[in-house]
Short mmCIF file of C-alpha atoms in Angstrom, two decimals:
data_model
loop_
_atom_site.label_atom_id
_atom_site.label_comp_id
_atom_site.label_asym_id
_atom_site.label_seq_id
_atom_site.Cartn_x
_atom_site.Cartn_y
_atom_site.Cartn_z
CA MET A 1 -12.24 -24.72 -9.51
CA SER A 2 -11.58 -22.24 -12.31
CA LEU A 3 -12.37 -18.59 -11.68
CA GLU A 4 -11.49 -15.45 -13.62
CA GLN A 5 -10.36 -13.41 -10.63
CA ALA A 6 -7.99 -13.93 -7.70
CA PRO A 7 -9.10 -11.14 -5.34
CA PHE A 8 -8.05 -12.34 -1.88
CA VAL A 9 -4.96 -10.95 -0.13
CA LEU A 10 -4.19 -13.09 2.94
CA ASP A 11 -1.45 -13.18 5.55
CA ILE A 12 0.66 -15.84 7.25
CA ALA A 13 1.55 -16.34 10.90
CA GLY A 14 5.26 -17.07 10.84
CA THR A 15 8.62 -16.60 9.15
CA THR A 16 8.25 -19.64 6.88
CA LEU A 17 5.29 -21.19 5.12
CA SER A 18 3.26 -23.85 6.91
CA LYS A 19 1.45 -26.60 5.01
CA HIS A 20 -1.76 -24.62 5.49
CA ASP A 21 -0.14 -21.46 4.09
CA ARG A 22 0.91 -23.45 1.03
CA ARG A 23 -2.57 -24.84 0.58
CA ARG A 24 -4.14 -21.37 0.79
CA LEU A 25 -1.61 -19.88 -1.62
CA LYS A 26 -2.57 -22.51 -4.19
CA HIS A 27 -6.26 -21.61 -3.92
CA PRO A 28 -7.45 -19.99 -7.18
CA LEU A 29 -9.07 -17.11 -5.27
CA THR A 30 -5.77 -16.12 -3.63
CA GLY A 31 -4.14 -13.24 -5.49
CA GLY A 32 -1.91 -11.64 -2.88
CA LEU A 33 -0.13 -12.00 0.45
CA ILE A 34 0.60 -9.21 2.91
CA LEU A 35 3.62 -9.36 5.21
CA PHE A 36 3.99 -7.92 8.72
CA ALA A 37 6.81 -7.41 11.21
CA ARG A 38 6.06 -10.85 12.68
CA ASN A 39 7.14 -12.36 9.34
CA TRP A 40 10.60 -10.76 9.63
CA VAL A 41 13.85 -12.01 11.16
CA ASP A 42 16.44 -10.57 8.82
CA ARG A 43 17.01 -9.89 5.14
CA ALA A 44 18.13 -13.42 4.30
CA GLN A 45 15.02 -14.90 5.92
CA LEU A 46 12.72 -12.38 4.20
CA THR A 47 14.33 -13.09 0.82
CA ASP A 48 13.97 -16.84 1.35
CA LEU A 49 10.34 -16.43 2.43
CA CYS A 50 9.44 -14.39 -0.64
CA ALA A 51 11.18 -16.94 -2.88
CA GLU A 52 9.30 -19.75 -1.12
CA ILE A 53 5.98 -17.92 -1.67
CA LYS A 54 6.73 -17.46 -5.37
CA SER A 55 7.74 -21.12 -5.72
CA VAL A 56 4.25 -22.08 -4.56
CA ARG A 57 2.38 -19.37 -6.49
CA PRO A 58 4.50 -17.44 -9.02
CA ASP A 59 1.78 -14.92 -9.85
CA VAL A 60 0.91 -13.97 -6.26
CA LEU A 61 1.38 -10.29 -5.34
CA ILE A 62 3.60 -9.97 -2.24
CA CYS A 63 2.59 -6.78 -0.39
CA VAL A 64 3.53 -4.86 2.74
CA ASP A 65 2.60 -1.65 4.57
CA HIS A 66 5.95 0.13 4.36
CA GLU A 67 5.45 3.90 4.31
CA GLY A 68 8.22 5.29 6.49
CA GLY A 69 7.98 6.73 9.98
CA ARG A 70 5.95 4.60 12.37
CA VAL A 71 4.53 2.41 9.58
CA GLN A 72 7.60 0.53 8.40
CA ARG A 73 7.59 -3.24 8.86
CA PHE A 74 11.29 -3.93 8.29
CA ARG A 75 13.72 -1.71 10.19
CA THR A 76 16.91 -3.67 10.83
CA ASP A 77 19.66 -5.58 8.98
CA GLY A 78 20.36 -2.79 6.52
CA PHE A 79 16.88 -1.43 5.85
CA THR A 80 16.95 2.36 5.78
CA HIS A 81 14.88 4.12 8.46
CA LEU A 82 12.63 6.30 6.33
CA PRO A 83 11.16 9.51 7.76
CA PRO A 84 7.44 10.06 8.32
CA MET A 85 5.91 11.78 5.32
CA ARG A 86 5.23 14.90 7.37
CA ALA A 87 8.99 15.55 7.24
CA LEU A 88 8.67 16.01 3.49
CA GLY A 89 5.82 18.46 3.98
CA GLU A 90 7.93 20.43 6.44
CA LEU A 91 10.79 20.49 3.95
CA TRP A 92 8.38 21.75 1.27
CA MET A 93 7.69 24.83 3.38
CA LYS A 94 11.42 25.64 3.24
CA ASP A 95 12.29 24.48 -0.28
CA ALA A 96 9.56 22.97 -2.47
CA MET A 97 11.90 21.73 -5.18
CA ALA A 98 14.26 20.05 -2.73
CA ALA A 99 11.25 18.45 -1.04
CA GLN A 100 10.13 16.88 -4.31
CA ASP A 101 13.59 15.47 -4.93
CA ALA A 102 13.70 14.12 -1.38
CA ALA A 103 10.28 12.54 -1.86
CA SER A 104 11.44 10.78 -5.02
CA ALA A 105 14.48 9.59 -3.09
CA CYS A 106 12.25 8.18 -0.34
CA GLY A 107 10.15 6.29 -2.85
CA HIS A 108 13.22 4.94 -4.63
CA VAL A 109 14.93 3.72 -1.44
CA LEU A 110 11.71 2.27 -0.03
CA ALA A 111 10.90 0.29 -3.16
CA ALA A 112 14.43 -0.75 -4.14
CA GLU A 113 15.15 -2.25 -0.71
CA LEU A 114 11.85 -4.13 -0.64
CA ARG A 115 12.26 -5.42 -4.17
CA ALA A 116 15.80 -6.61 -3.40
CA CYS A 117 14.22 -8.99 -0.89
CA GLY A 118 11.38 -10.11 -3.17
CA VAL A 119 8.48 -7.85 -2.12
CA ASP A 120 6.33 -6.66 -5.04
CA LEU A 121 4.19 -3.79 -3.68
CA SER A 122 4.03 -1.37 -0.76
CA PHE A 123 0.75 0.24 0.26
CA ALA A 124 2.10 3.77 -0.04
CA PRO A 125 1.87 6.75 -0.34
CA VAL A 126 -0.71 8.09 2.12
CA LEU A 127 -2.79 10.81 0.44
CA ASP A 128 -4.78 11.74 3.55
CA LEU A 129 -4.53 15.38 4.55
CA ASP A 130 -3.24 16.44 7.95
CA HIS A 131 -6.28 18.10 9.51
CA GLY A 132 -4.77 17.57 12.97
CA SER A 133 -7.79 15.55 14.11
CA SER A 134 -6.83 11.98 13.18
CA GLY A 135 -4.38 10.25 15.48
CA VAL A 136 -4.18 7.17 13.24
CA ILE A 137 -3.04 9.36 10.32
CA GLY A 138 -1.06 12.13 12.04
CA ASP A 139 2.49 12.38 10.72
CA ARG A 140 1.79 9.76 8.05
CA ALA A 141 0.27 12.63 6.03
CA PHE A 142 2.43 14.92 3.93
CA HIS A 143 0.58 18.18 4.59
CA ARG A 144 -2.75 19.90 5.17
CA ASP A 145 -2.74 21.42 1.68
CA ALA A 146 -4.05 18.99 -0.94
CA ARG A 147 -1.80 20.53 -3.60
CA VAL A 148 1.34 19.96 -1.54
CA ALA A 149 0.28 16.42 -0.65
CA THR A 150 -0.36 15.70 -4.33
CA MET A 151 3.02 16.90 -5.53
CA LEU A 152 4.92 15.05 -2.82
CA ALA A 153 2.91 11.86 -3.31
CA LYS A 154 3.56 12.01 -7.04
CA ALA A 155 7.27 12.33 -6.34
CA VAL A 156 7.23 9.33 -3.97
CA ALA A 157 5.32 7.34 -6.60
CA HIS A 158 7.91 8.32 -9.20
CA GLY A 159 10.70 7.04 -6.97
CA MET A 160 8.87 3.76 -6.40
CA LEU A 161 8.23 3.32 -10.11
CA ARG A 162 11.91 4.01 -10.78
CA ALA A 163 12.67 0.94 -8.67
CA GLY A 164 10.11 -1.07 -10.61
CA MET A 165 7.38 -1.05 -7.95
CA ALA A 166 3.73 -0.06 -8.26
CA HIS A 167 2.13 1.99 -5.49
CA CYS A 168 -1.19 2.49 -3.73
CA GLY A 169 -2.68 5.83 -2.72
CA LYS A 170 -4.75 5.68 0.46
CA HIS A 171 -7.28 6.16 2.03
CA PHE A 172 -9.84 7.35 -0.55
CA PRO A 173 -11.57 9.81 -0.37
CA GLY A 174 -9.71 10.86 2.80
CA HIS A 175 -9.26 9.64 6.37
CA GLY A 176 -7.56 12.73 7.79
CA PHE A 177 -10.69 14.68 8.76
CA ALA A 178 -12.44 11.96 10.80
CA ALA A 179 -11.09 11.68 14.34
CA ALA A 180 -11.94 8.02 15.05
CA ASP A 181 -9.54 5.18 14.21
CA SER A 182 -11.19 2.72 11.79
CA HIS A 183 -9.17 -0.13 13.33
CA VAL A 184 -11.33 0.06 16.46
CA ALA A 185 -14.35 2.23 15.53
CA VAL A 186 -16.48 3.38 12.60
CA PRO A 187 -15.28 6.91 11.75
CA VAL A 188 -17.82 9.36 10.36
CA ASP A 189 -17.12 12.42 8.18
CA GLU A 190 -20.17 14.68 7.96
CA ARG A 191 -18.95 16.90 5.13
CA SER A 192 -20.71 17.21 1.79
CA LEU A 193 -19.49 15.55 -1.40
CA LYS A 194 -18.63 18.97 -2.80
CA ALA A 195 -16.48 19.81 0.23
CA ILE A 196 -14.66 16.46 0.14
CA LEU A 197 -14.00 16.60 -3.60
CA ALA A 198 -12.63 20.13 -3.26
CA ASP A 199 -10.20 19.14 -0.52
CA ASP A 200 -9.35 15.61 0.67
CA ALA A 201 -10.31 13.76 -2.53
CA ALA A 202 -8.66 16.29 -4.84
CA PRO A 203 -5.32 14.42 -5.01
CA TYR A 204 -7.04 11.38 -6.51
CA GLY A 205 -8.26 13.45 -9.45
CA TRP A 206 -4.96 15.23 -9.91
CA LEU A 207 -3.14 11.87 -9.81
CA SER A 208 -5.66 9.95 -11.94
CA SER A 209 -3.02 9.23 -14.61
CA THR A 210 -0.31 8.43 -12.04
CA LEU A 211 -1.75 6.12 -9.38
CA THR A 212 -1.49 2.39 -10.02
CA ALA A 213 -3.73 1.41 -7.07
CA VAL A 214 -6.03 3.01 -4.50
CA MET A 215 -7.25 1.86 -1.09
CA PRO A 216 -10.54 3.32 0.17
CA ALA A 217 -11.14 4.30 3.78
CA HIS A 218 -13.32 2.43 6.27
CA VAL A 219 -15.01 5.78 6.92
CA VAL A 220 -18.71 6.63 6.51
CA TYR A 221 -19.55 9.89 4.71
CA PRO A 222 -23.32 9.99 5.40
CA LYS A 223 -24.05 12.96 3.15
CA VAL A 224 -22.75 10.87 0.23
CA ASP A 225 -23.55 7.26 1.20
CA GLY A 226 -24.50 5.41 4.37
CA ARG A 227 -21.85 2.77 3.68
CA PRO A 228 -18.10 3.12 4.30
CA ALA A 229 -16.26 4.14 1.13
CA GLY A 230 -14.80 0.67 0.58
CA PHE A 231 -18.31 -0.80 0.36
CA SER A 232 -19.88 2.03 -1.61
CA ARG A 233 -20.66 1.81 -5.33
CA ARG A 234 -21.18 5.54 -5.32
CA TRP A 235 -17.69 6.26 -4.01
CA LEU A 236 -15.81 3.58 -5.95
CA GLN A 237 -17.67 3.44 -9.24
CA ASP A 238 -19.42 6.79 -9.62
CA VAL A 239 -16.84 9.07 -8.03
CA LEU A 240 -13.42 7.34 -8.14
CA ARG A 241 -13.75 5.71 -11.54
CA GLY A 242 -16.50 7.75 -13.19
CA GLN A 243 -15.89 11.30 -12.01
CA LEU A 244 -12.14 11.20 -11.20
CA GLY A 245 -11.16 8.83 -14.00
CA PHE A 246 -9.11 6.32 -11.99
CA THR A 247 -8.28 3.18 -14.01
CA GLY A 248 -6.00 1.18 -11.68
CA ALA A 249 -6.63 -1.47 -9.04
CA VAL A 250 -8.73 -0.90 -5.92
CA PHE A 251 -7.82 -2.72 -2.68
CA SER A 252 -10.14 -2.91 0.29
CA ASP A 253 -8.58 -1.96 3.58
CA ASP A 254 -8.30 -4.79 6.12
CA LEU A 255 -11.68 -6.48 6.51
CA SER A 256 -10.89 -7.40 10.11
CA MET A 257 -10.91 -3.73 11.14
CA GLU A 258 -13.88 -2.51 13.16
CA GLY A 259 -14.78 0.00 10.46
CA ALA A 260 -15.37 -2.87 8.01
CA ARG A 261 -17.50 -5.13 10.16
CA HIS A 262 -20.76 -3.17 10.37
CA LEU A 263 -22.86 -2.57 7.29
CA ASP A 264 -26.50 -1.62 6.78
CA GLY A 265 -27.26 -2.10 10.47
CA GLY A 266 -25.77 -5.60 10.74
CA THR A 267 -22.47 -7.28 11.51
CA LEU A 268 -21.01 -9.20 8.57
CA THR A 269 -18.84 -12.28 8.40
CA TYR A 270 -15.50 -11.75 6.68
CA ALA A 271 -16.76 -13.58 3.58
CA GLU A 272 -19.91 -11.43 3.47
CA ALA A 273 -17.80 -8.28 3.84
CA ALA A 274 -15.51 -9.46 1.05
CA VAL A 275 -18.45 -10.03 -1.31
CA GLU A 276 -19.90 -6.60 -0.49
CA ALA A 277 -16.54 -4.90 -1.11
CA LEU A 278 -15.99 -6.71 -4.41
CA GLU A 279 -19.51 -6.00 -5.62
CA ALA A 280 -19.10 -2.33 -4.69
CA GLY A 281 -16.02 -2.00 -6.89
CA CYS A 282 -12.95 -3.32 -5.07
CA ASP A 283 -10.67 -5.53 -7.16
CA LEU A 284 -8.88 -7.09 -4.19
CA VAL A 285 -9.81 -7.58 -0.53
CA LEU A 286 -7.46 -7.86 2.45
CA LEU A 287 -7.94 -9.89 5.59
CA CYS A 288 -5.09 -9.35 8.05
CA ASN A 289 -3.97 -10.85 11.36
CA GLN A 290 -6.33 -13.83 11.18
CA SER A 291 -3.76 -16.58 10.53
CA ALA A 292 -2.14 -16.80 13.97
CA ASP A 293 -4.69 -19.21 15.48
CA GLY A 294 -4.61 -21.69 12.63
CA GLY A 295 -6.31 -19.50 10.08
CA ALA A 296 -9.91 -20.67 10.41
CA ALA A 297 -11.12 -17.19 9.41
CA VAL A 298 -8.90 -17.23 6.32
CA ASP A 299 -10.32 -20.58 5.21
CA ALA A 300 -13.85 -19.39 5.95
CA LEU A 301 -13.36 -16.37 3.71
CA LEU A 302 -11.96 -18.51 0.86
CA ASP A 303 -14.82 -20.97 1.20
CA GLY A 304 -17.39 -18.20 1.47
CA LEU A 305 -16.12 -16.42 -1.63
CA ALA A 306 -16.19 -19.66 -3.62
CA GLU A 307 -19.74 -20.35 -2.46
CA ALA A 308 -20.81 -16.80 -3.32
CA ALA A 309 -19.42 -17.17 -6.84
CA ALA A 310 -21.16 -20.54 -7.29
CA ALA A 311 -24.45 -19.06 -6.09
CA GLY A 312 -24.14 -15.96 -8.26
CA ARG A 313 -23.90 -13.56 -5.32
CA TRP A 314 -20.49 -12.46 -6.57
CA ARG A 315 -19.39 -12.28 -10.20
CA PRO A 316 -15.65 -12.72 -10.79
CA ASN A 317 -14.36 -9.90 -12.96
CA PRO A 318 -11.60 -10.59 -15.53
CA ASP A 319 -10.91 -6.83 -15.81
CA ALA A 320 -10.16 -6.74 -12.07
CA GLU A 321 -7.78 -9.65 -12.53
CA GLN A 322 -5.94 -7.74 -15.25
CA ARG A 323 -5.61 -4.78 -12.91
CA ARG A 324 -4.18 -7.07 -10.21
CA ALA A 325 -1.70 -8.63 -12.62
CA ALA A 326 -0.58 -5.18 -13.79
CA LEU A 327 0.74 -4.48 -10.27
CA LEU A 328 3.29 -7.30 -10.50
CA PRO A 329 6.82 -6.04 -11.27
CA SER A 330 7.76 -6.23 -14.94
CA SER A 331 11.52 -6.01 -14.35
CA LEU A 332 14.05 -7.91 -12.30
CA PRO A 333 15.19 -6.19 -9.07
CA LEU A 334 18.75 -5.43 -8.13
CA ALA A 335 20.02 -7.95 -5.59
CA TRP A 336 20.88 -6.38 -2.23
CA ASP A 337 24.67 -6.39 -2.68
CA GLU A 338 24.30 -4.95 -6.17
CA LEU A 339 21.87 -2.34 -4.90
CA MET A 340 24.34 -1.17 -2.27
CA HIS A 341 26.74 -0.19 -5.07
CA ASP A 342 24.15 1.32 -7.40
CA PRO A 343 24.88 5.04 -7.96
CA ALA A 344 21.21 5.99 -8.30
CA TYR A 345 20.34 4.29 -5.00
CA GLN A 346 23.34 5.90 -3.28
CA ARG A 347 22.23 9.32 -4.54
CA SER A 348 18.74 8.70 -3.24
CA LEU A 349 20.15 7.85 0.19
CA GLU A 350 21.98 11.18 0.18
CA ARG A 351 18.79 13.08 -0.64
CA LEU A 352 16.65 11.68 2.19
CA PRO A 353 15.45 14.38 4.59
#
């Protein structure tokens, strides 16, 4: 099979690759792999795992949710405990310039440590605003003020880029206002497009020349579209790309989440959801936590995507593939021991809040 796009980001169950993991990594539709805490023992094991993944598929994008605070997959064996992003917002209220420097330091430490072990991309920073109503966002957000969140997110992104890592702003156009958790429900935000663009979505416009990737929310904004943002052409193509000018890669959020499973009055299979997300404007789709029982759902999604392409229900996009490839690091990382003696990294450690 020869396709022009490798849009699927899958996961693995263990700390090494199984024969089924290797088979799935070789599939031409596989473009990424996301790691979780279950894939971690220590730094040596993580480094070996990433090297093993690349030996099977050199161009695969190795990703992780590693933001700081309560969303940090690797926490031991030398990994720095990063603060929740709210700590940077609190520092901003005391000293805005120091907060920006601390945010750059966070991004640098986060990315340099991950890259030293072979990870290519972290799904950070969170651009959601802290409205105080979303428990799933909470202290993951920098601030209530979109201007503050934008400046601090830009500083984190700068620190990540300094370590040679791309970044992903999430969750477009904003998950902080809706109270429900899209992992277990379908959150709804009843505000108008004008209100959202003036507030929660504003950082995406202000960072349109900075962000390398964006992840939309599994939230429905009924006054804009009846579909969640990650399945909405209006949100992804008209607003994000057309109105706000974003040119980077778009990742779906996890298709196994409850907020992704109900569309147009029906319940979709993972493959159907993937096709809908890709056709709406996503470049890559994630399916997480489905490999533990043998990975039947992972195989079904791969098979379903291939069948959809053959039947013309999904059209592989070479431009999307270029956007995916652009997220791969273009420089060699510092090895861990070398990183520990790097003056820039040491300075960043000193500047953490």
